[in-house]
Each structure stands twice: as C-alpha cells, then as structure tokens.
mmCIF file of C-alpha atoms and ligand atoms in Angstrom:
data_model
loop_
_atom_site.group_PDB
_atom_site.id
_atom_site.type_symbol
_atom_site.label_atom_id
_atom_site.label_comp_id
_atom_site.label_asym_id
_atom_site.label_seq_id
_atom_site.Cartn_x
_atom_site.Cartn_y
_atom_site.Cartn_z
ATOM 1 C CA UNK A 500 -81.871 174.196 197.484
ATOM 2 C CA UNK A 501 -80.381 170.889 198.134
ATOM 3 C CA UNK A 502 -79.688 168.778 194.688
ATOM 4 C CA UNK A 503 -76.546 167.058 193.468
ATOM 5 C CA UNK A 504 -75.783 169.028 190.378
ATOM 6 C CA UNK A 505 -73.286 166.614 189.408
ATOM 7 C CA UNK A 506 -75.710 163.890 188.871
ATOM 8 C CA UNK A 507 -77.714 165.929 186.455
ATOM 9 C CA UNK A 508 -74.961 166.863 184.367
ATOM 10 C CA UNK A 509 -73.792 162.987 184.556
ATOM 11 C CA UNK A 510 -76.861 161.981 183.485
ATOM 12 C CA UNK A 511 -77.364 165.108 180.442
ATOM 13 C CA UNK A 512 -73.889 163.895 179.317
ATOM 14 C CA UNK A 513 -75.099 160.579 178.620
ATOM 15 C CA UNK A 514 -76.888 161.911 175.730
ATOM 16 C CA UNK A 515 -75.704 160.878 172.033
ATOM 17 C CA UNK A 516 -74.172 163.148 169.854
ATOM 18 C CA UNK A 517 -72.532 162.951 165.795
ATOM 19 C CA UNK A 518 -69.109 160.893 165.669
ATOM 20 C CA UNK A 519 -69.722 160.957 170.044
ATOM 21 C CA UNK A 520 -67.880 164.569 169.866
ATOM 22 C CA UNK A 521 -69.634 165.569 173.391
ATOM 23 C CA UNK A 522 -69.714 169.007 171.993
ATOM 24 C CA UNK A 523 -70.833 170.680 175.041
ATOM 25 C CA UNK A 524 -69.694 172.367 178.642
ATOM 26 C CA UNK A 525 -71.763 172.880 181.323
ATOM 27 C CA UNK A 526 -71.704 175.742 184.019
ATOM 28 C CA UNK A 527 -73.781 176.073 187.487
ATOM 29 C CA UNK A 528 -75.067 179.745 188.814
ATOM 30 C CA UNK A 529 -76.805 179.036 191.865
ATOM 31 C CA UNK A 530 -80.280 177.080 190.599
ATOM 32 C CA UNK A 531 -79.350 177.016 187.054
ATOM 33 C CA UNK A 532 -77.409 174.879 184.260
ATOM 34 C CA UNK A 533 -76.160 176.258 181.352
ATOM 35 C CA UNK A 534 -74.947 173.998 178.599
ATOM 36 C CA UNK A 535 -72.709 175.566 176.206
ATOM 37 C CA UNK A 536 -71.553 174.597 172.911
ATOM 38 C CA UNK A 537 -68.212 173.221 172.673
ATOM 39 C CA UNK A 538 -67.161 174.967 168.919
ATOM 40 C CA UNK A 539 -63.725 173.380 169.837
ATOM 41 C CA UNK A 540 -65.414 169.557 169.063
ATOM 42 C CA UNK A 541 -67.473 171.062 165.831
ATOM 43 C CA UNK A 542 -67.612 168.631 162.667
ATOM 44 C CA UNK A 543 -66.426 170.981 159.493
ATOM 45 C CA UNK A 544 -66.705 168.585 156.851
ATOM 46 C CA UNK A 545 -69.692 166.526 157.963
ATOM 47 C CA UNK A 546 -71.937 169.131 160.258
ATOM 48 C CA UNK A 547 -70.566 172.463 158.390
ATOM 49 C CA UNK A 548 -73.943 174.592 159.360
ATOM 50 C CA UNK A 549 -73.441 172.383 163.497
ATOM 51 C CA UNK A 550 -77.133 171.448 162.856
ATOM 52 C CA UNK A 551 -75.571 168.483 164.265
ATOM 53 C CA UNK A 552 -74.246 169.991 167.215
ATOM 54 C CA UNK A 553 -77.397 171.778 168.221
ATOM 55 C CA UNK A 554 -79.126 168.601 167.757
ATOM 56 C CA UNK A 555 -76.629 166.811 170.244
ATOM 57 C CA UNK A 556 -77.402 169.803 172.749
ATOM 58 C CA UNK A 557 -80.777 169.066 172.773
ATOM 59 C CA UNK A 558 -80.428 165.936 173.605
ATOM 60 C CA UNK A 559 -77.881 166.163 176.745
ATOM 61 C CA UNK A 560 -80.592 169.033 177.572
ATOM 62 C CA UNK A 561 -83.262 166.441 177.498
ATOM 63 C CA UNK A 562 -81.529 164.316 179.102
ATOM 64 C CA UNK A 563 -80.831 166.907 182.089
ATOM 65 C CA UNK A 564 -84.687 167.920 182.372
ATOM 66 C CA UNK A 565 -85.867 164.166 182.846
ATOM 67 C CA UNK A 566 -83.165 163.586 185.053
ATOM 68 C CA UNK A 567 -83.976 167.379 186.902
ATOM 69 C CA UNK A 568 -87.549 166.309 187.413
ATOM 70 C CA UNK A 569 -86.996 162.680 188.957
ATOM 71 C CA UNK A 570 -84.832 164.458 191.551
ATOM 72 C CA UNK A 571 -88.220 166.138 192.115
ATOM 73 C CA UNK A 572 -87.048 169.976 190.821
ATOM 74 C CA UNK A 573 -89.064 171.521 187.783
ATOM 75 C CA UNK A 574 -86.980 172.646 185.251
ATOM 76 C CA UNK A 575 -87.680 175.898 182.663
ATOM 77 C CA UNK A 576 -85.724 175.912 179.746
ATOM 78 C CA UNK A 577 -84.391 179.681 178.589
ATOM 79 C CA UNK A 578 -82.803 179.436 174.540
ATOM 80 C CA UNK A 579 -80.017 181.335 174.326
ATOM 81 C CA UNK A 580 -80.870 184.338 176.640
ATOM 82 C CA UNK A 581 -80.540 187.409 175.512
ATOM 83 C CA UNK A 582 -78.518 186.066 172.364
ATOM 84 C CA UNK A 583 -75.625 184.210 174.103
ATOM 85 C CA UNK A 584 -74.611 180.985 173.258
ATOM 86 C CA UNK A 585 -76.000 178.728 175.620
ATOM 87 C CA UNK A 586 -78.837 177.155 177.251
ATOM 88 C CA UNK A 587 -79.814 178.145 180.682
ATOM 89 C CA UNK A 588 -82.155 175.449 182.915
ATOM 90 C CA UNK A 589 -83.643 177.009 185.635
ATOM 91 C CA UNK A 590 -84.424 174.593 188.328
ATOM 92 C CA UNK A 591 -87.517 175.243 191.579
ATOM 93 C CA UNK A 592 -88.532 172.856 194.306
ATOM 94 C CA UNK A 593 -91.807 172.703 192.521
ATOM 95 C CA UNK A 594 -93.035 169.047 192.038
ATOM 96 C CA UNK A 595 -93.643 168.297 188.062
ATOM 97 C CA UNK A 596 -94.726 165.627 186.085
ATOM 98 C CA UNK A 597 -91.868 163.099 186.333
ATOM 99 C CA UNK A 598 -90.969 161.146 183.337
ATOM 100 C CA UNK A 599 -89.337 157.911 185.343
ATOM 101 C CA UNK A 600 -90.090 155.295 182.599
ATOM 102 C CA UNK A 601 -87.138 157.406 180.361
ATOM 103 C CA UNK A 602 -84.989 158.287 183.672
ATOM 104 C CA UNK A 603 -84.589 154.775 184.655
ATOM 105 C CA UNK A 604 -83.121 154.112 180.774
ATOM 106 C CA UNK A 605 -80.856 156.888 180.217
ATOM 107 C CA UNK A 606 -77.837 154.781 181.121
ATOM 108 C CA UNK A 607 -79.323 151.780 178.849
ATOM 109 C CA UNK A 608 -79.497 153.841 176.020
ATOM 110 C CA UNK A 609 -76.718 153.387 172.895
ATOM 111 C CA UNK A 610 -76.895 153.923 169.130
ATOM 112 C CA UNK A 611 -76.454 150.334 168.164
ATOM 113 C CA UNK A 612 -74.992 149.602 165.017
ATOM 114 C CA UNK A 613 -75.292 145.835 164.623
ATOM 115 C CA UNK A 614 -77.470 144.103 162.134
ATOM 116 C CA UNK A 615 -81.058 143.382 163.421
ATOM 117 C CA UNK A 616 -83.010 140.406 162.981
ATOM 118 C CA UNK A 617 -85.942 141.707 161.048
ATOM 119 C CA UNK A 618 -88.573 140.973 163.420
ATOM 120 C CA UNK A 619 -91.455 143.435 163.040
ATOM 121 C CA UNK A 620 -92.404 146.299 165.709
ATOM 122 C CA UNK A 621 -96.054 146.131 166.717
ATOM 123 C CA UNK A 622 -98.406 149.085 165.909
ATOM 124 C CA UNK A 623 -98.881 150.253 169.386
ATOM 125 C CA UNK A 624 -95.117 150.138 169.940
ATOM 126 C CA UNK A 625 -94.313 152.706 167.324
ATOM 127 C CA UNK A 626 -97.457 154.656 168.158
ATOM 128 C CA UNK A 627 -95.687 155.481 171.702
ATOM 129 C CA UNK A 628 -92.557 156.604 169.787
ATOM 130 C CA UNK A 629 -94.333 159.002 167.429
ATOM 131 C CA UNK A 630 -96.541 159.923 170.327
ATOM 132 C CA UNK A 631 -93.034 161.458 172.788
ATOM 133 C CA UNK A 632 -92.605 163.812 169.293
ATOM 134 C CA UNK A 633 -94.330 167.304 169.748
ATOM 135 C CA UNK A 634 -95.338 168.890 166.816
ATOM 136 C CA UNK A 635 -94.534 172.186 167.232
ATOM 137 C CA UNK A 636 -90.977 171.765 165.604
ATOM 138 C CA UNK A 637 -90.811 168.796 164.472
ATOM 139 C CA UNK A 638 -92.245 166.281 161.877
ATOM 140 C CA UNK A 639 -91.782 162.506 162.239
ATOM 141 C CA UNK A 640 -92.138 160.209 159.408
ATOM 142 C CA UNK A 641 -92.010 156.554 159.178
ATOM 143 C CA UNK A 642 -91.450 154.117 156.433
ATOM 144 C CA UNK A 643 -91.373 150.438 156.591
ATOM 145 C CA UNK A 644 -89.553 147.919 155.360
ATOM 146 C CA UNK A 645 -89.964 146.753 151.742
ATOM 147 C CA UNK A 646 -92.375 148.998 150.822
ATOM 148 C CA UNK A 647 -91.663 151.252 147.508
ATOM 149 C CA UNK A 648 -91.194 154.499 149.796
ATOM 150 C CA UNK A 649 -88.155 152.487 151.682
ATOM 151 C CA UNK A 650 -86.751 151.193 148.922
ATOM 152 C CA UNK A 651 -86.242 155.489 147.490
ATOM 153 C CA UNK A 652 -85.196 155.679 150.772
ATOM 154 C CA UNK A 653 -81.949 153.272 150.597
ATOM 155 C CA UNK A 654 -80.792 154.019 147.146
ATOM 156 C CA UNK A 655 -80.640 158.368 148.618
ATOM 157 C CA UNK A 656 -78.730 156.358 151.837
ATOM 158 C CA UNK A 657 -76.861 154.446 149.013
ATOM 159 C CA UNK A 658 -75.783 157.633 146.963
ATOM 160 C CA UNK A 659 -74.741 159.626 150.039
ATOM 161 C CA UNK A 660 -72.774 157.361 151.279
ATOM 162 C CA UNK A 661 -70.913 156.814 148.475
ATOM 163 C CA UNK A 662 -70.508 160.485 147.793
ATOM 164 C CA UNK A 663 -69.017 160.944 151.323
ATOM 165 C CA UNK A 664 -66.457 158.352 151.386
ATOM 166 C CA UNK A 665 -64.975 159.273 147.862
ATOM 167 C CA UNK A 666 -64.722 162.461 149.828
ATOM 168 C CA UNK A 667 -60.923 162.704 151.002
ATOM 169 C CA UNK A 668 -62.128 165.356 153.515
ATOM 170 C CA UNK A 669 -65.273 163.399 155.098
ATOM 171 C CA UNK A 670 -62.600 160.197 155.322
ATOM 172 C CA UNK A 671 -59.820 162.158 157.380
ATOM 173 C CA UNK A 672 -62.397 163.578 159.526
ATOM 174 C CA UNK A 673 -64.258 160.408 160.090
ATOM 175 C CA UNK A 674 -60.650 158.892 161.087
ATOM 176 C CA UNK A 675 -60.101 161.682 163.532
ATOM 177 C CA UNK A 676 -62.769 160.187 165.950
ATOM 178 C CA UNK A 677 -62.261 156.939 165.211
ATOM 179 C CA UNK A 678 -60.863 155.133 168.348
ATOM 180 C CA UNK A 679 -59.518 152.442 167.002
ATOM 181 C CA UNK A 680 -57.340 150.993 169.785
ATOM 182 C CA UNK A 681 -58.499 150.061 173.962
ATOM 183 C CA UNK A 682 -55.988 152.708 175.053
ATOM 184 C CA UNK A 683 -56.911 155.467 172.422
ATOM 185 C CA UNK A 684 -60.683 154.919 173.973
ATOM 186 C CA UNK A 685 -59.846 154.867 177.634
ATOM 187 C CA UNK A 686 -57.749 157.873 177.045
ATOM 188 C CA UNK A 687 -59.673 160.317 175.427
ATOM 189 C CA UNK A 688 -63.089 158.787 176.315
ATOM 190 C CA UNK A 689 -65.089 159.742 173.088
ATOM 191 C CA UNK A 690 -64.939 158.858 169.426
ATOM 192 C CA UNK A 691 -66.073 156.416 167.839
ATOM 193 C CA UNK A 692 -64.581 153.276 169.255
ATOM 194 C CA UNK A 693 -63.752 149.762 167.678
ATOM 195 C CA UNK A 694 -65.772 148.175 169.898
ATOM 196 C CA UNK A 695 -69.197 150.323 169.899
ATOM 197 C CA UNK A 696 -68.579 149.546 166.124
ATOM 198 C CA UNK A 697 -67.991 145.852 165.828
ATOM 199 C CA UNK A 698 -64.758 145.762 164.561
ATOM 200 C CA UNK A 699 -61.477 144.367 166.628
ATOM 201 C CA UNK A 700 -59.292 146.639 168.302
ATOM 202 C CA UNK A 701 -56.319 147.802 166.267
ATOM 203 C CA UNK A 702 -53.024 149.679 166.626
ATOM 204 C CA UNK A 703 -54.318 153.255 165.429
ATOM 205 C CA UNK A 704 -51.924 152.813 162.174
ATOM 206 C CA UNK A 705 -53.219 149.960 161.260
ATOM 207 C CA UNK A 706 -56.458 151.004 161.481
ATOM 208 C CA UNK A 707 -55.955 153.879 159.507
ATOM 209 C CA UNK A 708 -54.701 151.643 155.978
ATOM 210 C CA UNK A 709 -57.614 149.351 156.406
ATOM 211 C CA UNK A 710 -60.298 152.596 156.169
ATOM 212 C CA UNK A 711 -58.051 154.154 153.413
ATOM 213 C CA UNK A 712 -57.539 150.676 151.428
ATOM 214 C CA UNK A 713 -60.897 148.639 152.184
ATOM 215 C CA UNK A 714 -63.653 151.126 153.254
ATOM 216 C CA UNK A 715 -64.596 151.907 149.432
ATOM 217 C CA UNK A 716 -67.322 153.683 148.567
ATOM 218 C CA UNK A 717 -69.249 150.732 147.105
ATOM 219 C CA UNK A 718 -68.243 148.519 149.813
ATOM 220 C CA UNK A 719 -69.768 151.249 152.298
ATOM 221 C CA UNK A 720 -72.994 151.580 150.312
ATOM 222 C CA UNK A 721 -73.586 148.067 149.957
ATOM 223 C CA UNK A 722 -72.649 147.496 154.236
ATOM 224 C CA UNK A 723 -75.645 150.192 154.883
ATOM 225 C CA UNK A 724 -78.444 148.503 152.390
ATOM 226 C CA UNK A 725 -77.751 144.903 154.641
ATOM 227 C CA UNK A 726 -78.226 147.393 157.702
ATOM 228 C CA UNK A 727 -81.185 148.657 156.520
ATOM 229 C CA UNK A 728 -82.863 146.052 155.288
ATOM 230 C CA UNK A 729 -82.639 144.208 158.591
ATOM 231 C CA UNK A 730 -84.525 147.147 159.860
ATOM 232 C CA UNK A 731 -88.487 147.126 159.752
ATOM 233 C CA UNK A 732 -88.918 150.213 160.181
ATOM 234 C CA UNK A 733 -86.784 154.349 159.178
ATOM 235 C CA UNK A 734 -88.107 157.135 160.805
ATOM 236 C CA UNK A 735 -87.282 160.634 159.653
ATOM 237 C CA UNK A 736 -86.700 163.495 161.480
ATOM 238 C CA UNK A 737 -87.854 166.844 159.571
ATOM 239 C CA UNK A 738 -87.195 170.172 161.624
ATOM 240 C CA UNK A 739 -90.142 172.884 161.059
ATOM 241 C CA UNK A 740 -87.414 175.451 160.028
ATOM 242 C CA UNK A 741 -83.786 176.102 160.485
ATOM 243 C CA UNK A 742 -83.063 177.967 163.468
ATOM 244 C CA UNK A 743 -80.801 177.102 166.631
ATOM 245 C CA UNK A 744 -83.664 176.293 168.631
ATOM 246 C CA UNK A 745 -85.274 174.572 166.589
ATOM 247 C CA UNK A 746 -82.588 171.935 165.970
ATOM 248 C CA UNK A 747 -81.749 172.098 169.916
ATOM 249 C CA UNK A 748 -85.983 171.161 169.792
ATOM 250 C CA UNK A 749 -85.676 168.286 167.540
ATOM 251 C CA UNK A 750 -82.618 167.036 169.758
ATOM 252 C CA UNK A 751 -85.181 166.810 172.039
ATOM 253 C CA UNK A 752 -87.796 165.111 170.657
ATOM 254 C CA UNK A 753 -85.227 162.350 169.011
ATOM 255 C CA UNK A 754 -84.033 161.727 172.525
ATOM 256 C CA UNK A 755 -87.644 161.496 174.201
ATOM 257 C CA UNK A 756 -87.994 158.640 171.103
ATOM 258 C CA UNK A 757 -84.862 157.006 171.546
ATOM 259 C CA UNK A 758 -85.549 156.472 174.979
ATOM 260 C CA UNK A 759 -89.153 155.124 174.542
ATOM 261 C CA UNK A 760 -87.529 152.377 171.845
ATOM 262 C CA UNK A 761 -85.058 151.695 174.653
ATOM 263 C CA UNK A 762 -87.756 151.069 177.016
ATOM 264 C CA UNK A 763 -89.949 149.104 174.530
ATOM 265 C CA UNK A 764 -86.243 146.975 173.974
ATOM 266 C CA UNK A 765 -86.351 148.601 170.706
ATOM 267 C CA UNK A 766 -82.750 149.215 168.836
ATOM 268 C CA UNK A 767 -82.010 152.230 167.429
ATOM 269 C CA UNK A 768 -78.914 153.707 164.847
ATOM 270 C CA UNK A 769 -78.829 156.636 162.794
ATOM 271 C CA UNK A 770 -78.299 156.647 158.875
ATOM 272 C CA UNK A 771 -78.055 160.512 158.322
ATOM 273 C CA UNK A 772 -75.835 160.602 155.304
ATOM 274 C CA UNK A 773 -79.194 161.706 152.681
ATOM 275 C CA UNK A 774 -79.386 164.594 155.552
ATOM 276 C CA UNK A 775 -75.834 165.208 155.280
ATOM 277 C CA UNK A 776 -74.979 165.673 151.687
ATOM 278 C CA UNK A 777 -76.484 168.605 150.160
ATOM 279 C CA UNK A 778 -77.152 167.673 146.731
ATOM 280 C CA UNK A 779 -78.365 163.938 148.002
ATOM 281 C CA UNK A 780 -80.721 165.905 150.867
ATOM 282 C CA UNK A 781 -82.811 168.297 147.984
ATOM 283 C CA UNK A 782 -83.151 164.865 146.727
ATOM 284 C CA UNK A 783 -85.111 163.874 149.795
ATOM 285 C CA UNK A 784 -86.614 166.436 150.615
ATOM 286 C CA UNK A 785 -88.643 166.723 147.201
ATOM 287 C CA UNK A 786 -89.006 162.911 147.759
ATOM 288 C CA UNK A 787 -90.386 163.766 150.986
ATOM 289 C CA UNK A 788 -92.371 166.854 149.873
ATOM 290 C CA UNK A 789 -91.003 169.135 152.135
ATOM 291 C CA UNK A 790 -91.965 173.097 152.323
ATOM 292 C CA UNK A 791 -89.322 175.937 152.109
ATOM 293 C CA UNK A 792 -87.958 176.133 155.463
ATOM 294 C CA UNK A 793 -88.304 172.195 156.224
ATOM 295 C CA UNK A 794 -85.163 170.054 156.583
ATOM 296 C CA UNK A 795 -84.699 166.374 157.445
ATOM 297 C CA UNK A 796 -81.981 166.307 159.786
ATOM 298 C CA UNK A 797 -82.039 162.415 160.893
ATOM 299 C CA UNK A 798 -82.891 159.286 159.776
ATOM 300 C CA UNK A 799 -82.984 156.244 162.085
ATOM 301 C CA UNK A 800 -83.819 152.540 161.819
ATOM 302 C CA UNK A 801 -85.243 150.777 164.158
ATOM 303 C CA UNK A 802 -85.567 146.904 165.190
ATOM 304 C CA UNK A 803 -84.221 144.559 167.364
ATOM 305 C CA UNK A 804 -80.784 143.376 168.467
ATOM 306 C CA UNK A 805 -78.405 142.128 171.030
ATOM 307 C CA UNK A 806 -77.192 145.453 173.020
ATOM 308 C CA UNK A 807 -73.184 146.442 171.361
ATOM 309 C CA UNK A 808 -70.751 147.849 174.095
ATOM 310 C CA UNK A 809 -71.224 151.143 175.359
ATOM 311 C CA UNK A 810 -70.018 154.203 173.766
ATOM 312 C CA UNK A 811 -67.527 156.077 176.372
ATOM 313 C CA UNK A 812 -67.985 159.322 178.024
ATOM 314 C CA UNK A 813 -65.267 162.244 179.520
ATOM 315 C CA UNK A 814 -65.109 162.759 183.277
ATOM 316 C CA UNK A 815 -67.509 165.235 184.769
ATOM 317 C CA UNK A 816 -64.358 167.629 185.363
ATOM 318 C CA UNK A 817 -63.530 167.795 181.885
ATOM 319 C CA UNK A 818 -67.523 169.087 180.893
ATOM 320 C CA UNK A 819 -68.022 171.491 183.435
ATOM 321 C CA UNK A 820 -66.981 175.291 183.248
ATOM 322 C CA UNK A 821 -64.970 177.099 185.559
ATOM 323 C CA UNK A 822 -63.979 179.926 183.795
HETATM 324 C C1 FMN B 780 -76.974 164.544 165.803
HETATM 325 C C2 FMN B 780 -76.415 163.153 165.765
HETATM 326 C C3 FMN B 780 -75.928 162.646 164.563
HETATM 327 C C4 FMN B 780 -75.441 161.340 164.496
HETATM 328 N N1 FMN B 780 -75.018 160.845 163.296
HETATM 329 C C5 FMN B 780 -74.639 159.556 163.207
HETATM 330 C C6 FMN B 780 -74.356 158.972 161.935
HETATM 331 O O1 FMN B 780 -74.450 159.627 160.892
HETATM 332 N N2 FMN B 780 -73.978 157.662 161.902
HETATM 333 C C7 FMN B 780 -73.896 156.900 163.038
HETATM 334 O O2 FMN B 780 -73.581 155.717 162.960
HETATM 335 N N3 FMN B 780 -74.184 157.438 164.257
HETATM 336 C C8 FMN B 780 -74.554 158.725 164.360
HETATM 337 N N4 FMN B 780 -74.890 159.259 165.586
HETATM 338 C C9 FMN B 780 -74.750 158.438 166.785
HETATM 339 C C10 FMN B 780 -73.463 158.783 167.514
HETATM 340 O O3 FMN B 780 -72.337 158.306 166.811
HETATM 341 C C11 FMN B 780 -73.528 158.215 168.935
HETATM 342 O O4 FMN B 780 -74.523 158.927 169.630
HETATM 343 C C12 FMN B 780 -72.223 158.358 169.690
HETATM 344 O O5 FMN B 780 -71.223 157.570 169.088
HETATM 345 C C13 FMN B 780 -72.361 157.946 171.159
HETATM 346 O O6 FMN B 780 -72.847 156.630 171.249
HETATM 347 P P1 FMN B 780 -74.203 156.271 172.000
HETATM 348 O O7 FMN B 780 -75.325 156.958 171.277
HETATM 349 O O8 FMN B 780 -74.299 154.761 171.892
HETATM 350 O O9 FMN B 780 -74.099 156.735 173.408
HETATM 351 C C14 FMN B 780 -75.383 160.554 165.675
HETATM 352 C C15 FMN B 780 -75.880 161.074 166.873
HETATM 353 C C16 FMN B 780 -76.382 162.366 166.924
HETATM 354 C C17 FMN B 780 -76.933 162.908 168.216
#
C-alpha cells in the first residue's frame, strides 16, 4: 500500500483542541494509525474528567479519516481495542465516499475569537451544519440571538466565567499556555498565542501582571456578553452519555460542523465555561432539560468575521511515536 502517512497525520494534527494542548501522539503499524492520548498535555484544573481531551481526539481523528479518504483509502475506526488507550484507523485501498468539500478546508479552519458583525446566518446555512451531526451520540441545539433562551444562555456564560477567573488555580493554568511573546510561540508551537488572541505580543512577564492585575472577573464576564452578542447564533453540544467514546464521537461531529461553517465562510469560537464549571453546568443542563446521563460539553457561537492569525502547530516528529 502506497500512501504518505505523514500527510494524514499533518492534516489530523490540524484539528483544534482546549487551550491548543495537541494532546495526542500518533503511531503507524503497517496500514494503521493509532492516535494516543498525550496525559502529559492534560488540563487538571479546567478538563479534570479530559472530556476535553477526548473531545480534541476526535477531532484530529476526524480530521485523519477525511483526509484518509481523499487520498482514496477507506478508513475503519477501532475505539480503544481491547481496552488500551488509543484509537486504531485501519486504512484499505477500497474507494469510499470522499468528503472533499471539508478536506480542501482543514488548513482554513481556526477558532476565531474576534468580535463578529452580527449579520444573520441563513436557514439553509445552519441546516447543513446541524445536518454533518449524527445522532447517535450527540444532540445539537441552537439558540439565536436575542431571543429569551440566549439571553439564560449568557448570564450561565456570565457566571462561569466569573467563577473561573476568581479561581487562582484556573488563572495559573490558563497562563501556562498562554504564549504571550513571538519567540515563546515559535518555540514551543502550541498555546494559546497573543496573536490568535488579539492582543500585542509581550515579554512573558509582562504578560503575566496584566492577566493577574486587569483580567478581573467582571471585566472577563462583561468581554464574553460583547462576544456573544455579536453572535447570531450558540449551538450546544450535548453528548448522549459519558463514556470515552462517546466524547471522542462528539469530537467528531463538532469538527464535521466546524468545517461546514468554514466552508459556508462561517466563524466559529467556543464559549465552554457553563460546560466547564460544575455547579454553573447542572445549571444548564436543567435549563436545557437534559436526561441522566446527558452532558453539554461545548458551546459555540457562530457568525461572521475577518479570519485572526493561525493558531501554531508542533512538527510532525514531535507527534509521532517511536517507542
Ligand atoms: C475540546 C475543546 C475545548 C475548547 N475550549 C475552548 C474554550 O473554552 N475557549 C476558547 O476560546 N477556545 C477553546 N477551544 C479552542 C482552542 O483554544 C483552539 O482549538 C486552539 O487554540 C487551536 O486553535 P485553532 O482551533 O484556531 O486551530 C477549545 C477547543 C476544543 C477542541
């Protein structure tokens, strides 16, 4: 089997993940790619169950499958095989339905944090979105802008937020991705850089006293209303239970969608925090009138903007396995 397996895991790695930890490692055995989690990039404080993580696999696996079947291989997917901790894609020369229209945007794709300009999404626009989301594990629901339902929505985004940055321990670890200098990105090529952000490029110190001194919890809250409501439309992921695979499922699905909005020229950025504080996310899930086992693990706005610069991403050496 001839294939460049470097490609595919260039293109899997262009997936999104929380705080862009890349939490993952891939390994090649003859026609297969595993992708295994990376426990050494986890998120304690914000991700302390790596729901998160999971979610981030299934998008680079995604990511690999579309890419798989444009190179004209079909790819099965095996969940953690015989309980181990990875993912194993097994690729044949069989011809499968390609999915080109979310290949040839991959690259384009970027959480994009800027303020949008409010313009609405038409029906049939968002109809493709919901209709890349299977079912089977996941539950998408929208919400648009100024209606009462939205309006819940942002005061739960308001109250997490504020809850996490009084939190010394979400701050620090926030900080710790942060790239808040040109050289700290190019070096360690993930984080969360100045740039992808919006803000100017600062000497890592100096960064550090303006998040402890003038990112206050208020301040914070307030920042993520404007962002909202320049949004039209939230969209909320809910997985069907909590399980590995399922969250690895709904990684999936999010990416399908976040590629469709990139092809539609639709901007995308997540808003997680009521899906990351516990006491703010029973909250929304009675506001949401979830079942037992039914989480919401993301919640995205979507609208339209000017494309931010790209997030960075480590060298193909650094992701793959040799041991
Ligand atoms: C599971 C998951 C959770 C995320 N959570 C947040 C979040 O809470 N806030 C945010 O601004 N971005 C969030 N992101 C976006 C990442 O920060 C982003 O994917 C990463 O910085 C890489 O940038 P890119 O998506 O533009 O390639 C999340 C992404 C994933 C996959």
């Amino acid at each position: 089997m001839i294939m460049n397996i470097e490609k595919l895991i260039h293109y899997a790695a262009m997936a999104p993940s929380g705080h862009n930890t890349q939490p993952w490692k891939f390994s090649v055995h003859d026609n297969q790619i595993r992708i295994h989690p990376d426990f050494t990039r986890r998120l304690p404080v914000v991700d302390p169950d790596d729901h998160a993580l999971y979610i981030s696999l299934g998008c680079a696996l995604e990511n690999l499958i579309i890419a798989a079947r444009h190179e004209g291989f079909s790819a099965k997917v095996n969940y953690f095989p015989d309980d181990e901790e990875y993912l194993e894609v097994k690729l044949t020369e069989e011809s499968s339905e390609d999915d080109d229209e979310l290949f040839d945007v991959i690259p384009e794709r970027q959480s994009n944090r800027s303020l949008y300009n409010g313009e609405s999404i038409p029906d049939s626009h968002l109809e493709q979105l919901t209709n890349v989301v299977d079912s089977s594990s996941t539950t998408l629901r929208k919400f648009y802008a100024g209606h009462e339902d939205a309006e819940h929505i942002i005061s739960l985004v308001k109250e997490a937020n504020r809850i996490q940055f009084k939190d010394r321990g979400f701050v620090d670890e926030l900080i710790s991705w942060i790239r808040f200098s040109k050289q700290e990105a190019v070096e360690q090529k993930d984080g969360l850089t100045s740039e992808a952000m919006g803000f100017p490029s600062v000497p890592r110190w100096l960064g550090k006293m303006i998040i402890r001194k003038f990112a206050t919890p208020e301040g914070e809250a307030k920042k993520c209303e404007k962002m909202i409501r320049s949004s039209p439309v939230l969209m909320v992921f809910i997985a069907k239970n909590q399980s590995k695979k399922n969250w690895v499922d709904l990684g999936r699905h999010f990416q399908r969608a976040a590629l469709m909005a990139t092809k539609l020229g639709i901007s995308h950025a997540h808003l997680n925090m009521p899906c990351e504080v516990e006491s703010v996310k029973e909250k929304f899930s009675g506001f949401l009138n979830l079942k037992k086992n039914e989480e919401p693990l993301l919640l995205i706005r979507l609208g339209y903007s000017k494309p931010m610069p790209k997030s960075p991403r480590r060298n193909i050496k650094e992701i793959i396995k040799t041991d």
